[in-house]
Tab-separated table of C-alpha atoms and ligand atoms in Angstrom:
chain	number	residue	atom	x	y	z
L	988	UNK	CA	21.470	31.853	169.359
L	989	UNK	CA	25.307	32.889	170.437
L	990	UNK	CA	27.420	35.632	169.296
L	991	UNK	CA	30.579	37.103	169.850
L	992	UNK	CA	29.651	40.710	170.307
L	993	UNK	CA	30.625	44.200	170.530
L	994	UNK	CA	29.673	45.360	174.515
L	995	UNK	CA	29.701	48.168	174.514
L	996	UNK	CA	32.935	51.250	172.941
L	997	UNK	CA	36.043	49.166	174.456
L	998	UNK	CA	34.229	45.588	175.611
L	999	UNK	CA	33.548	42.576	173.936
L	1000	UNK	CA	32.310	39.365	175.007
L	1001	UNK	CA	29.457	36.132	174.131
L	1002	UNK	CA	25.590	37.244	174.188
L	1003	UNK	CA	22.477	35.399	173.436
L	1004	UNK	CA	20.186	36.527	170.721
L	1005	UNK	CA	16.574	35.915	169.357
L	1006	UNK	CA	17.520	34.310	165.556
L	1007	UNK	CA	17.110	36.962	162.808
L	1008	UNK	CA	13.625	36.635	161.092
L	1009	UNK	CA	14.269	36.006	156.966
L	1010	UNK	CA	12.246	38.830	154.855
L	1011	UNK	CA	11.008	38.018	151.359
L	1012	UNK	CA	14.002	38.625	149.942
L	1013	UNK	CA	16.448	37.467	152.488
L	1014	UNK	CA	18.660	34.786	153.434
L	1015	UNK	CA	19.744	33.462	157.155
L	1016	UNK	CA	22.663	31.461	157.053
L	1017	UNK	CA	25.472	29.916	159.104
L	1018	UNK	CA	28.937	30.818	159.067
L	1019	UNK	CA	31.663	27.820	158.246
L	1020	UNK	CA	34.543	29.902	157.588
L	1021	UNK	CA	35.400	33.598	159.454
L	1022	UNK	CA	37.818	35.889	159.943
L	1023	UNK	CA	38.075	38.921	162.258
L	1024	UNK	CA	38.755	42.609	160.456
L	1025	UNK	CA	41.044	45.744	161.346
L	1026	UNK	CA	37.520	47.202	160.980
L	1027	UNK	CA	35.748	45.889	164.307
L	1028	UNK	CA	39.409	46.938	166.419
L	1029	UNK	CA	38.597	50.329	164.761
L	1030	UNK	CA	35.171	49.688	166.042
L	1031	UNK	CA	35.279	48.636	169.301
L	1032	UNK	CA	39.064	49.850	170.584
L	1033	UNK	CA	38.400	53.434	169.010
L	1034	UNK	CA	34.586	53.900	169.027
L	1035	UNK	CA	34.864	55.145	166.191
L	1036	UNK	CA	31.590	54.799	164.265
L	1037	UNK	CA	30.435	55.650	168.015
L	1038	UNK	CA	28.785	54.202	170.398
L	1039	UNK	CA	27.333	50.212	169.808
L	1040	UNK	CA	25.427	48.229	172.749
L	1041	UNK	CA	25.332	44.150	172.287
L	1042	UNK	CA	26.068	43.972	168.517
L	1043	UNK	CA	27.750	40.798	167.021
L	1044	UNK	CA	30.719	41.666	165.157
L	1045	UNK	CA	32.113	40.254	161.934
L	1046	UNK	CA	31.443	41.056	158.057
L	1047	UNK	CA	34.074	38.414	156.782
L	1048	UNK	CA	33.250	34.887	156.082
L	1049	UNK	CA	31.932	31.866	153.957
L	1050	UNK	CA	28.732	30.347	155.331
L	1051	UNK	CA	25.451	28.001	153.942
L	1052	UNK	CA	22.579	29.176	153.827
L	1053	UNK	CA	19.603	27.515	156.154
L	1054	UNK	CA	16.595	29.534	154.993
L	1055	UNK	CA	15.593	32.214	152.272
L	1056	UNK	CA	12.523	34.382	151.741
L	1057	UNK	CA	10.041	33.626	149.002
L	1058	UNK	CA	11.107	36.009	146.654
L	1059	UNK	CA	14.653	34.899	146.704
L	1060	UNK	CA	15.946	33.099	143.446
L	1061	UNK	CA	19.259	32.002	143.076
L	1062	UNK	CA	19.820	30.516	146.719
L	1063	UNK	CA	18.196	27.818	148.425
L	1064	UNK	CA	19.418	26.111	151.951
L	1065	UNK	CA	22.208	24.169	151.364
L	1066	UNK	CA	24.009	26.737	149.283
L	1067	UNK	CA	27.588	27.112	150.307
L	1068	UNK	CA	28.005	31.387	149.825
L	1069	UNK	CA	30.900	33.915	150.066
L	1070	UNK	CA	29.238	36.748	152.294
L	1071	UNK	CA	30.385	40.296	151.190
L	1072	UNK	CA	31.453	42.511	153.968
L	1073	UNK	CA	29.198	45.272	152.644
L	1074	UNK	CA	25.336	44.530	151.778
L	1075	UNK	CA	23.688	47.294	149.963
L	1076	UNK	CA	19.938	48.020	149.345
L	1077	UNK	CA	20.346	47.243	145.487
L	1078	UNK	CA	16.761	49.044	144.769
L	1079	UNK	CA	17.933	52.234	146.702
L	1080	UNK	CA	18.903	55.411	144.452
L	1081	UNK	CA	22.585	55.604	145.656
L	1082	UNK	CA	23.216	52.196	144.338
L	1083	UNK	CA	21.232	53.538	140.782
L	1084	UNK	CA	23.590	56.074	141.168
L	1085	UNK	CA	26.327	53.709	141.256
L	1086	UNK	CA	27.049	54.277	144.924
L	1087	UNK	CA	25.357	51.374	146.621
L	1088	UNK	CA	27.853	51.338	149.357
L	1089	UNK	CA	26.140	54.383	150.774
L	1090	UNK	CA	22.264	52.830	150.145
L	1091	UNK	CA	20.276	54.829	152.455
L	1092	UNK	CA	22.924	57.444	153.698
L	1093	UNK	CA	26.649	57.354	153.785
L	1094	UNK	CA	28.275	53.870	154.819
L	1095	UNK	CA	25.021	52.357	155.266
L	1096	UNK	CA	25.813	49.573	152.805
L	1097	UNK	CA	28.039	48.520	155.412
L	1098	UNK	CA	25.794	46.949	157.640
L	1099	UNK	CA	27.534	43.718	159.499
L	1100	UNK	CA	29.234	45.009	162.997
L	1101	UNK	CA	27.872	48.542	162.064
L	1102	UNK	CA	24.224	48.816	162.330
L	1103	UNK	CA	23.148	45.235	162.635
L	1104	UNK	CA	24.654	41.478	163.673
L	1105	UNK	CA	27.516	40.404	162.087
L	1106	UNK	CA	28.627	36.731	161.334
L	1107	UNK	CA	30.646	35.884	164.266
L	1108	UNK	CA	27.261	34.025	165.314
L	1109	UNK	CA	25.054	30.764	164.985
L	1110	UNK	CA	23.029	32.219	162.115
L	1111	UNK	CA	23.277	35.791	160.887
L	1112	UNK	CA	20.693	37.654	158.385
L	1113	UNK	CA	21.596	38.749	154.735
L	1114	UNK	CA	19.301	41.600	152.885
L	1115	UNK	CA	18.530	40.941	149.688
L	1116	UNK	CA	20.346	37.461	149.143
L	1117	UNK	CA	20.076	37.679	145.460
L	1118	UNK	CA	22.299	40.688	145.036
L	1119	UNK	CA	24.355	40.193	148.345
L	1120	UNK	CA	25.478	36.304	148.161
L	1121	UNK	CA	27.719	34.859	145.669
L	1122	UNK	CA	27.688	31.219	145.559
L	1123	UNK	CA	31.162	29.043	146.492
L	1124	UNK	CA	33.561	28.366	143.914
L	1125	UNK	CA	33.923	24.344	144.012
L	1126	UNK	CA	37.343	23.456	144.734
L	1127	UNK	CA	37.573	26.741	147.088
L	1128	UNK	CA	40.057	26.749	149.831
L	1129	UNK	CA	37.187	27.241	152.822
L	1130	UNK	CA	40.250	28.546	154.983
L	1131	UNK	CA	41.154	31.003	152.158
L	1132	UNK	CA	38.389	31.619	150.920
L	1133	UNK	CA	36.724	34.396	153.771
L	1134	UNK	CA	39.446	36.806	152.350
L	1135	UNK	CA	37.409	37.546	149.877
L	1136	UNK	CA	34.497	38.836	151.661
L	1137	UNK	CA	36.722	42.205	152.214
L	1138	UNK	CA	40.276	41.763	152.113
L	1139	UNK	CA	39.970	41.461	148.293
L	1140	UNK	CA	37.927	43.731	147.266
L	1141	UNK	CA	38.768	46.219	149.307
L	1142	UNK	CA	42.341	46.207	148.564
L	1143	UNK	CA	41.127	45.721	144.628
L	1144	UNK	CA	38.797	48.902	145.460
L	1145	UNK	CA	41.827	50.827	146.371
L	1146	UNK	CA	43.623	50.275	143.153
L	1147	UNK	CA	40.235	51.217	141.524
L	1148	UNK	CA	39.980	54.572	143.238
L	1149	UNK	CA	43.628	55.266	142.451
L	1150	UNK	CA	43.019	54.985	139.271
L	1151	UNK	CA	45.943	52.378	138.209
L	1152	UNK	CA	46.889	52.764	134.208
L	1153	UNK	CA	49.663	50.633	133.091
L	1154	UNK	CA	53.146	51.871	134.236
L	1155	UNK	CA	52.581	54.168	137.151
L	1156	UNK	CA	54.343	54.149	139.573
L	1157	UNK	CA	52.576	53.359	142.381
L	1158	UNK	CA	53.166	53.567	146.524
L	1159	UNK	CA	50.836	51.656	148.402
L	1160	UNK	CA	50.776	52.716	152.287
L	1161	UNK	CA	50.053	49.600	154.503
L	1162	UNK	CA	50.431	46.350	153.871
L	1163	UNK	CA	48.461	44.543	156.498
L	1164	UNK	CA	45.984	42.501	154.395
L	1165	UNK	CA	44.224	45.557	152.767
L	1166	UNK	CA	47.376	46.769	151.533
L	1167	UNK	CA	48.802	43.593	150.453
L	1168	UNK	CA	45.605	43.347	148.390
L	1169	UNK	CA	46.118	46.704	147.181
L	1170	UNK	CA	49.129	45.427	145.822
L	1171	UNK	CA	47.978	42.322	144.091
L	1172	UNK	CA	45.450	44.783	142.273
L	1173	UNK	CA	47.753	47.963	141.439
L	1174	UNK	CA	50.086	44.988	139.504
L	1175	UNK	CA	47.208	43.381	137.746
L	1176	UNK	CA	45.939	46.891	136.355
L	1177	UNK	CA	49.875	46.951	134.929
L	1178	UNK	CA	51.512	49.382	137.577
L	1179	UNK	CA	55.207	49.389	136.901
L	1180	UNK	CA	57.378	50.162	140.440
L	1181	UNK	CA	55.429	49.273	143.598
L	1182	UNK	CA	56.875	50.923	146.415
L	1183	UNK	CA	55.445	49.209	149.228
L	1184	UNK	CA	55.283	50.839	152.636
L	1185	UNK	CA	55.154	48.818	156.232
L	1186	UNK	CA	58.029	47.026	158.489
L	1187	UNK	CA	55.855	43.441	159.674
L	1188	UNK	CA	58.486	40.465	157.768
L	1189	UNK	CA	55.646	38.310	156.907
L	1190	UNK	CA	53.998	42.037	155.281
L	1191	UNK	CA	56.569	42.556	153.216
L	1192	UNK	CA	57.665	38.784	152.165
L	1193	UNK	CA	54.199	38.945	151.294
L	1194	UNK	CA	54.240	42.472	149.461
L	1195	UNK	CA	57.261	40.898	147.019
L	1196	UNK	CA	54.963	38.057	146.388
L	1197	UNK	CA	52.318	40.118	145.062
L	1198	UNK	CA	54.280	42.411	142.986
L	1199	UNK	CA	56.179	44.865	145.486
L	1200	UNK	CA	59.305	46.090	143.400
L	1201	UNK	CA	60.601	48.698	146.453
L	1202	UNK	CA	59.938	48.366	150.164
L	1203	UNK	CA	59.777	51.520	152.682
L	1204	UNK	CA	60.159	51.307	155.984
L	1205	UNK	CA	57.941	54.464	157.654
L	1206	UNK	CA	59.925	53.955	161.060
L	1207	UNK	CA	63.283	54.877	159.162
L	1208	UNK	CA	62.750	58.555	157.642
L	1209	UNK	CA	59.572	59.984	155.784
L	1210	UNK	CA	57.680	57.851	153.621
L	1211	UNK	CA	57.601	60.815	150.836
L	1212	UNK	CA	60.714	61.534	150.902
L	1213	UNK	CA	61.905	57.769	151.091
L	1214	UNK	CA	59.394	57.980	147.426
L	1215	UNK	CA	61.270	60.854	146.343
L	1216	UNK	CA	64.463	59.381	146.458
L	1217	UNK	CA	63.127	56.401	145.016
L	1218	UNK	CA	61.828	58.324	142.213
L	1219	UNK	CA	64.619	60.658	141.787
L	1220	UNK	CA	62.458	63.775	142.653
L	1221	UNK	CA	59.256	63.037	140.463
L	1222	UNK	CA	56.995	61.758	142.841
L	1223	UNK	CA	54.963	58.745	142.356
L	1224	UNK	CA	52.022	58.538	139.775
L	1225	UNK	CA	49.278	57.444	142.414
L	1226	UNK	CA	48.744	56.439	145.789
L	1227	UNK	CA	47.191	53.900	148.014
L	1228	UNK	CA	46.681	53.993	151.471
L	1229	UNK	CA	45.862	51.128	153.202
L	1230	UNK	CA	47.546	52.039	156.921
L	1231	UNK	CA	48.599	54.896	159.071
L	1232	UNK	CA	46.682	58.040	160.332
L	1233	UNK	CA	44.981	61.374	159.306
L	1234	UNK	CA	48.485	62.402	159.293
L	1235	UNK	CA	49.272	59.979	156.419
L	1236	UNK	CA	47.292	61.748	154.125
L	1237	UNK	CA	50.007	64.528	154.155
L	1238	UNK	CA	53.058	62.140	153.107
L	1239	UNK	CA	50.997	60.649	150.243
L	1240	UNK	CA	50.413	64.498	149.039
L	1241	UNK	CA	54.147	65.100	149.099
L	1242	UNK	CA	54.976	62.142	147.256
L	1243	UNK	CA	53.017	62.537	144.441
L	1244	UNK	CA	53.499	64.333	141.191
L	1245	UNK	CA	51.063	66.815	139.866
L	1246	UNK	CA	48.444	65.149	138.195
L	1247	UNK	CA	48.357	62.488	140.456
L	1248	UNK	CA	45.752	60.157	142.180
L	1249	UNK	CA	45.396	58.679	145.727
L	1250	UNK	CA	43.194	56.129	146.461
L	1251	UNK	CA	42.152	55.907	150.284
L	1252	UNK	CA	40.778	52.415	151.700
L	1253	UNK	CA	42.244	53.216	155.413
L	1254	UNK	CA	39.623	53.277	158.314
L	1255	UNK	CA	40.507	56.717	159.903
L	1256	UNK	CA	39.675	55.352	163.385
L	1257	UNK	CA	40.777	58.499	165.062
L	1258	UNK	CA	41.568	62.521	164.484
L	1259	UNK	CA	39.163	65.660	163.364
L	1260	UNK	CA	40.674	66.595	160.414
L	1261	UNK	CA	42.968	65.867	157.301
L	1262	UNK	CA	45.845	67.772	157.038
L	1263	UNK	CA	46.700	68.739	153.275
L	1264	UNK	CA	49.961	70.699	153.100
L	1265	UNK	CA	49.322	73.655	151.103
L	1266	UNK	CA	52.584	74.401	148.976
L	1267	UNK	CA	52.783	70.356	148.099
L	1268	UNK	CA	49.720	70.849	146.739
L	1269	UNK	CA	50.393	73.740	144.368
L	1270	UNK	CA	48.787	76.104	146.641
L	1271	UNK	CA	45.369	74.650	145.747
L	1272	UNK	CA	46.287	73.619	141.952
L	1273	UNK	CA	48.152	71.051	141.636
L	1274	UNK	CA	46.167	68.617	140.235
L	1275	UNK	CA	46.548	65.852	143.023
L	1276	UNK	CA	43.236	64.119	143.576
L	1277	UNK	CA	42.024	62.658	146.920
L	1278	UNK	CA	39.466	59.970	146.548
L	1279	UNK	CA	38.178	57.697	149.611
L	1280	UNK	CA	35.752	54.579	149.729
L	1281	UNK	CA	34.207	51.995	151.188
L	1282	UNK	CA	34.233	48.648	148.935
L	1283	UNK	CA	31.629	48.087	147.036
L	1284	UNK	CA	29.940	45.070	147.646
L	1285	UNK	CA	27.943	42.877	146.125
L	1286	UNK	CA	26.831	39.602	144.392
L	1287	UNK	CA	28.924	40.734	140.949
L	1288	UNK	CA	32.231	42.351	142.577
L	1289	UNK	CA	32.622	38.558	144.524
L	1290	UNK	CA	31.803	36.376	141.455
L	1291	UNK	CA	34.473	38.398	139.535
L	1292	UNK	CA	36.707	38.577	142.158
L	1293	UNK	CA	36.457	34.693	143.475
L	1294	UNK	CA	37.043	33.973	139.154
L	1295	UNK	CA	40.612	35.307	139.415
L	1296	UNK	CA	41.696	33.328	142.616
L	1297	UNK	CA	39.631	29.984	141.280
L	1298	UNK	CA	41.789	30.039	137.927
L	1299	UNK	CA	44.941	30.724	139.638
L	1300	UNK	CA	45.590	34.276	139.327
L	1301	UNK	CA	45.328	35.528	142.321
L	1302	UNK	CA	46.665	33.516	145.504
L	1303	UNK	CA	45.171	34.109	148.666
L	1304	UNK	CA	47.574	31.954	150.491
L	1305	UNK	CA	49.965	33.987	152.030
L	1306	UNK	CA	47.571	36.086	153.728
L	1307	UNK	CA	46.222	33.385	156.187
L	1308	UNK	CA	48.932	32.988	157.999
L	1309	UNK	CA	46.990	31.778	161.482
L	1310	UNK	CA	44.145	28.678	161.338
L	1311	UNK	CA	41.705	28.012	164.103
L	1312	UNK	CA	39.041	25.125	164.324
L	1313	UNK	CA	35.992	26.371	166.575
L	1314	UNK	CA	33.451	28.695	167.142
L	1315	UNK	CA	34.841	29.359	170.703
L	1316	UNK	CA	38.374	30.762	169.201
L	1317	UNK	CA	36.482	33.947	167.671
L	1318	UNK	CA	37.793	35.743	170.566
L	1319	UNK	CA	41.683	34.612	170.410
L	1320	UNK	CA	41.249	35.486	166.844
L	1321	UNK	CA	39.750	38.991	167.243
L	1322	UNK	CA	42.656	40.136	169.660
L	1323	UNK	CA	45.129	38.771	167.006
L	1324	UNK	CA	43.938	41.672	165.016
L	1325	UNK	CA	43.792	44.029	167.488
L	1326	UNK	CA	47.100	42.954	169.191
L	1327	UNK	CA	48.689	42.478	165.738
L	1328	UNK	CA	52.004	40.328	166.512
L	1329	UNK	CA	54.694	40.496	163.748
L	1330	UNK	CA	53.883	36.870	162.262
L	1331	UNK	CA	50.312	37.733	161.865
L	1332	UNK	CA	48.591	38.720	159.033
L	1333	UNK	CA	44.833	37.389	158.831
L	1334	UNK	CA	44.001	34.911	161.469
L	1335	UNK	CA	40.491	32.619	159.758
L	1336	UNK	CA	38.429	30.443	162.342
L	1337	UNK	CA	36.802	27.312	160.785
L	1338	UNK	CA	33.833	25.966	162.449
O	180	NDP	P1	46.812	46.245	159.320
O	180	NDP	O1	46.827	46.919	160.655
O	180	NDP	O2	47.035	44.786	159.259
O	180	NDP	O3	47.900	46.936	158.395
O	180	NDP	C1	48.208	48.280	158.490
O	180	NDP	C2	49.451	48.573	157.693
O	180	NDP	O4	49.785	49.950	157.819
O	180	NDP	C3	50.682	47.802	158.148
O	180	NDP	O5	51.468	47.465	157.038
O	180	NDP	C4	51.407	48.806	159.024
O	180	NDP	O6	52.804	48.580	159.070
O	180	NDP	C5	51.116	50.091	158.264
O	180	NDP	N1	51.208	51.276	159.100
O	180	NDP	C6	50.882	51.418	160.401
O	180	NDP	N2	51.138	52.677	160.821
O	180	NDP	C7	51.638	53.337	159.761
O	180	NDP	C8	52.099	54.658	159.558
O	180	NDP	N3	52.080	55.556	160.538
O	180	NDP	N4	52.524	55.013	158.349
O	180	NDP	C9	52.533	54.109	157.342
O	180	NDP	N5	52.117	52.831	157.457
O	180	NDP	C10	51.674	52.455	158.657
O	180	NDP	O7	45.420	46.655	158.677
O	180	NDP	P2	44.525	45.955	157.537
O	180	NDP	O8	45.334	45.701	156.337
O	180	NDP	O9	43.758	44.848	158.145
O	180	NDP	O10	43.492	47.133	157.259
O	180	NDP	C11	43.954	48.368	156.744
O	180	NDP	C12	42.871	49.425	156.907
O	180	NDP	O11	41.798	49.184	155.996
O	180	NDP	C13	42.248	49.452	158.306
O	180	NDP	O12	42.082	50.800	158.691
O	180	NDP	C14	40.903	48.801	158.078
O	180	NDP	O13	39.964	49.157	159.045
O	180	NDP	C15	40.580	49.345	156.706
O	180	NDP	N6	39.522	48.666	155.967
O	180	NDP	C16	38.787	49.418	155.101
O	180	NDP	C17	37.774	48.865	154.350
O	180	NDP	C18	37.037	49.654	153.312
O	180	NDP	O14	36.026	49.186	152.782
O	180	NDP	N7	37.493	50.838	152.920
O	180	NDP	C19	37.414	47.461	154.528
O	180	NDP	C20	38.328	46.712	155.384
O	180	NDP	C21	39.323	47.321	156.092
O	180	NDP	P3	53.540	47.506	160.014
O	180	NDP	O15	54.094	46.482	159.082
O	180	NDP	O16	54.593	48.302	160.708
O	180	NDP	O17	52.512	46.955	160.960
O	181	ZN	ZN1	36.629	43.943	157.224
């Protein structure tokens, strides 16, 4: 089979590949719908889950399933499925712990274009199909409907982690996809002033859409003290950070009031360390919590997820906002992301 494929740190190109052999309780399927991440630039520009020879990238996409193990229930081949971007070992003890993200060591629920083939292929493999695959809403966009493989939840995961309650004030740090995401789920847990930070137009038409009440631009002065003046000293309530650096971490500190949250989604692609400014941070005691994740995955998070944007609630439209028909335009698509021009926001390839 063909793949578009991770070379080597810095090189990408088309392999051929022996077709995945289906476990008990796996599926193989074939992708119709997928879209490129941030995630494999991080990966293959930066190196910086380190070094990867011939792996296929992608973790974002719809597909149908062509085979599934004997032990597999609720999918058969023919099944139209929304692949989540993370995979965990559901019988593992982190995910009993309620960390299945990290199944078998840290990250290692995040196993397309990190430790094995991704979807940007003929056929790709899926671990444990019955906790892993959710099945297609009818009536689902197919060009809209890959965002919710990771987009989503991971921007919905970053609203989690901060900890949204109804009324905070909330700045969200990025809006590329993630962010914009982020967004859509800080307002549906009821934040009250969304300061939005990024400077792309179609970003931050898109941010309003989805609930943005303030927009920062980060080229134009300090984000935290653009959210200090915006909050007339306080600080915001919580934070999400969806874009920037290591050295974003110490703007979100200084922007938030004691007792607050941030909620970290960003890839750090690049840097040693964190910096956390010390008198911002009450010395040690201020109450200002940092917590960081990878999305969780998973059969349930998709199905709940895929609800809100079947029934209207949630509109994945604006974030597609380039369309390719074709296998061969994986490539054109992946260097959108990595190239990022100022129309783009998620680029989708049918095939
Ligand atoms: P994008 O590159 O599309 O968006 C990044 C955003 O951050 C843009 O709005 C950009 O602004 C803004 N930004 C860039 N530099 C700075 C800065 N110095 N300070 C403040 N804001 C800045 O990325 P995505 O939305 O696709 O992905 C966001 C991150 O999430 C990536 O690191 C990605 O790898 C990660 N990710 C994490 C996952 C997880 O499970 N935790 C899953 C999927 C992705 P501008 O408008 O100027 O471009
Ligand atoms: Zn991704």
């Amino acid at each position: 089979m063909k793949g578009f494929a991770m070379l080597k740190i810095g090189e990408v190109g088309w392999i051929e590949k022996e077709k995945a052999t289906c476990g008990p309780m796996d599926a193989i399927c074939r992708p119709l719908a997928i879209s490129p991440c941030t995630s494999d630039v991080h990966t293959v520009w930066e190196g910086a889950v380190g070094e990867r020879h011939n792996m296929i990238l992608g973790h974002e996409g719809i597909a149908e399933v062509v085979e599934v193990g004997e032990l597999v229930k609720d999918f058969k081949p023919g099944d139209k499925v929304i692949v989540p971007a993370i995979t965990p070992d559901w019988n593992s003890l982190e995910a009993q712990g309620g960390y299945a993200m990290h199944s078998h060591g840290i990250l290692q629920g995040w196993k397309f274009s990190n430790t094995k083939d991704g979807l940007f292929s003929d056929f790709f493999h899926v671990n444990d199909a019955d906790g892993n695959l959710a099945h297609l809403p009818k009536g689902m966009d197919l060009k809209l409907a890959p965002m919710l493989s990771d987009m989503v939840p991971t921007g919905f995961h970053g609203a989690e982690l901060a900890d949204i309650q109804y009324g905070d004030n909330v700045l969200v740090i990025g809006i590329g996809p993630v962010g914009l995401m982020a967004v859509a789920g800080a307002n549906m847990k009821g934040a009250a002033h969304i300061y939005a930070v990024g400077t792309r137009p179609k970003c931050t038409e898109a941010a309003k859409f989805y609930g943005a009440t303030e927009l920062i631009n980060y080229k134009e002065g300090s984000i935290s003290e653009q959210a200090l003046a915006l909050t007339k000293g306080v600080g915001v309530d919580k934070v999400i950070i969806a874009g920037g650096t290591v050295d974003t971490f110490s703007e979100a500190i200084k922007a938030l009031r004691p007792g607050g949250k941030i909620g970290n989604v960003n890839y750090l692609g690049s840097g040693d360390t964190i910096e956390i400014p010390r008198l911002e941070w009450g010395v040690g005691m201020g109450h200002k919590s940092i917590n960081g994740g990878l999305m969780p995955g998973g059969r349930l998070r998709m199905e709940r997820l895929s609800r809100l944007v079947s029934i209207g609630k949630l509109d994945l439209a604006p974030l597609v906002t380039h369309t390719f028909e074709g296998f061969d335009h994986i490539e054109e698509a992946l260097y959108l992301m990595k190239d990022k021009p100022k129309d783009l926001i998620k680029p989708v390839v049918l095939i």
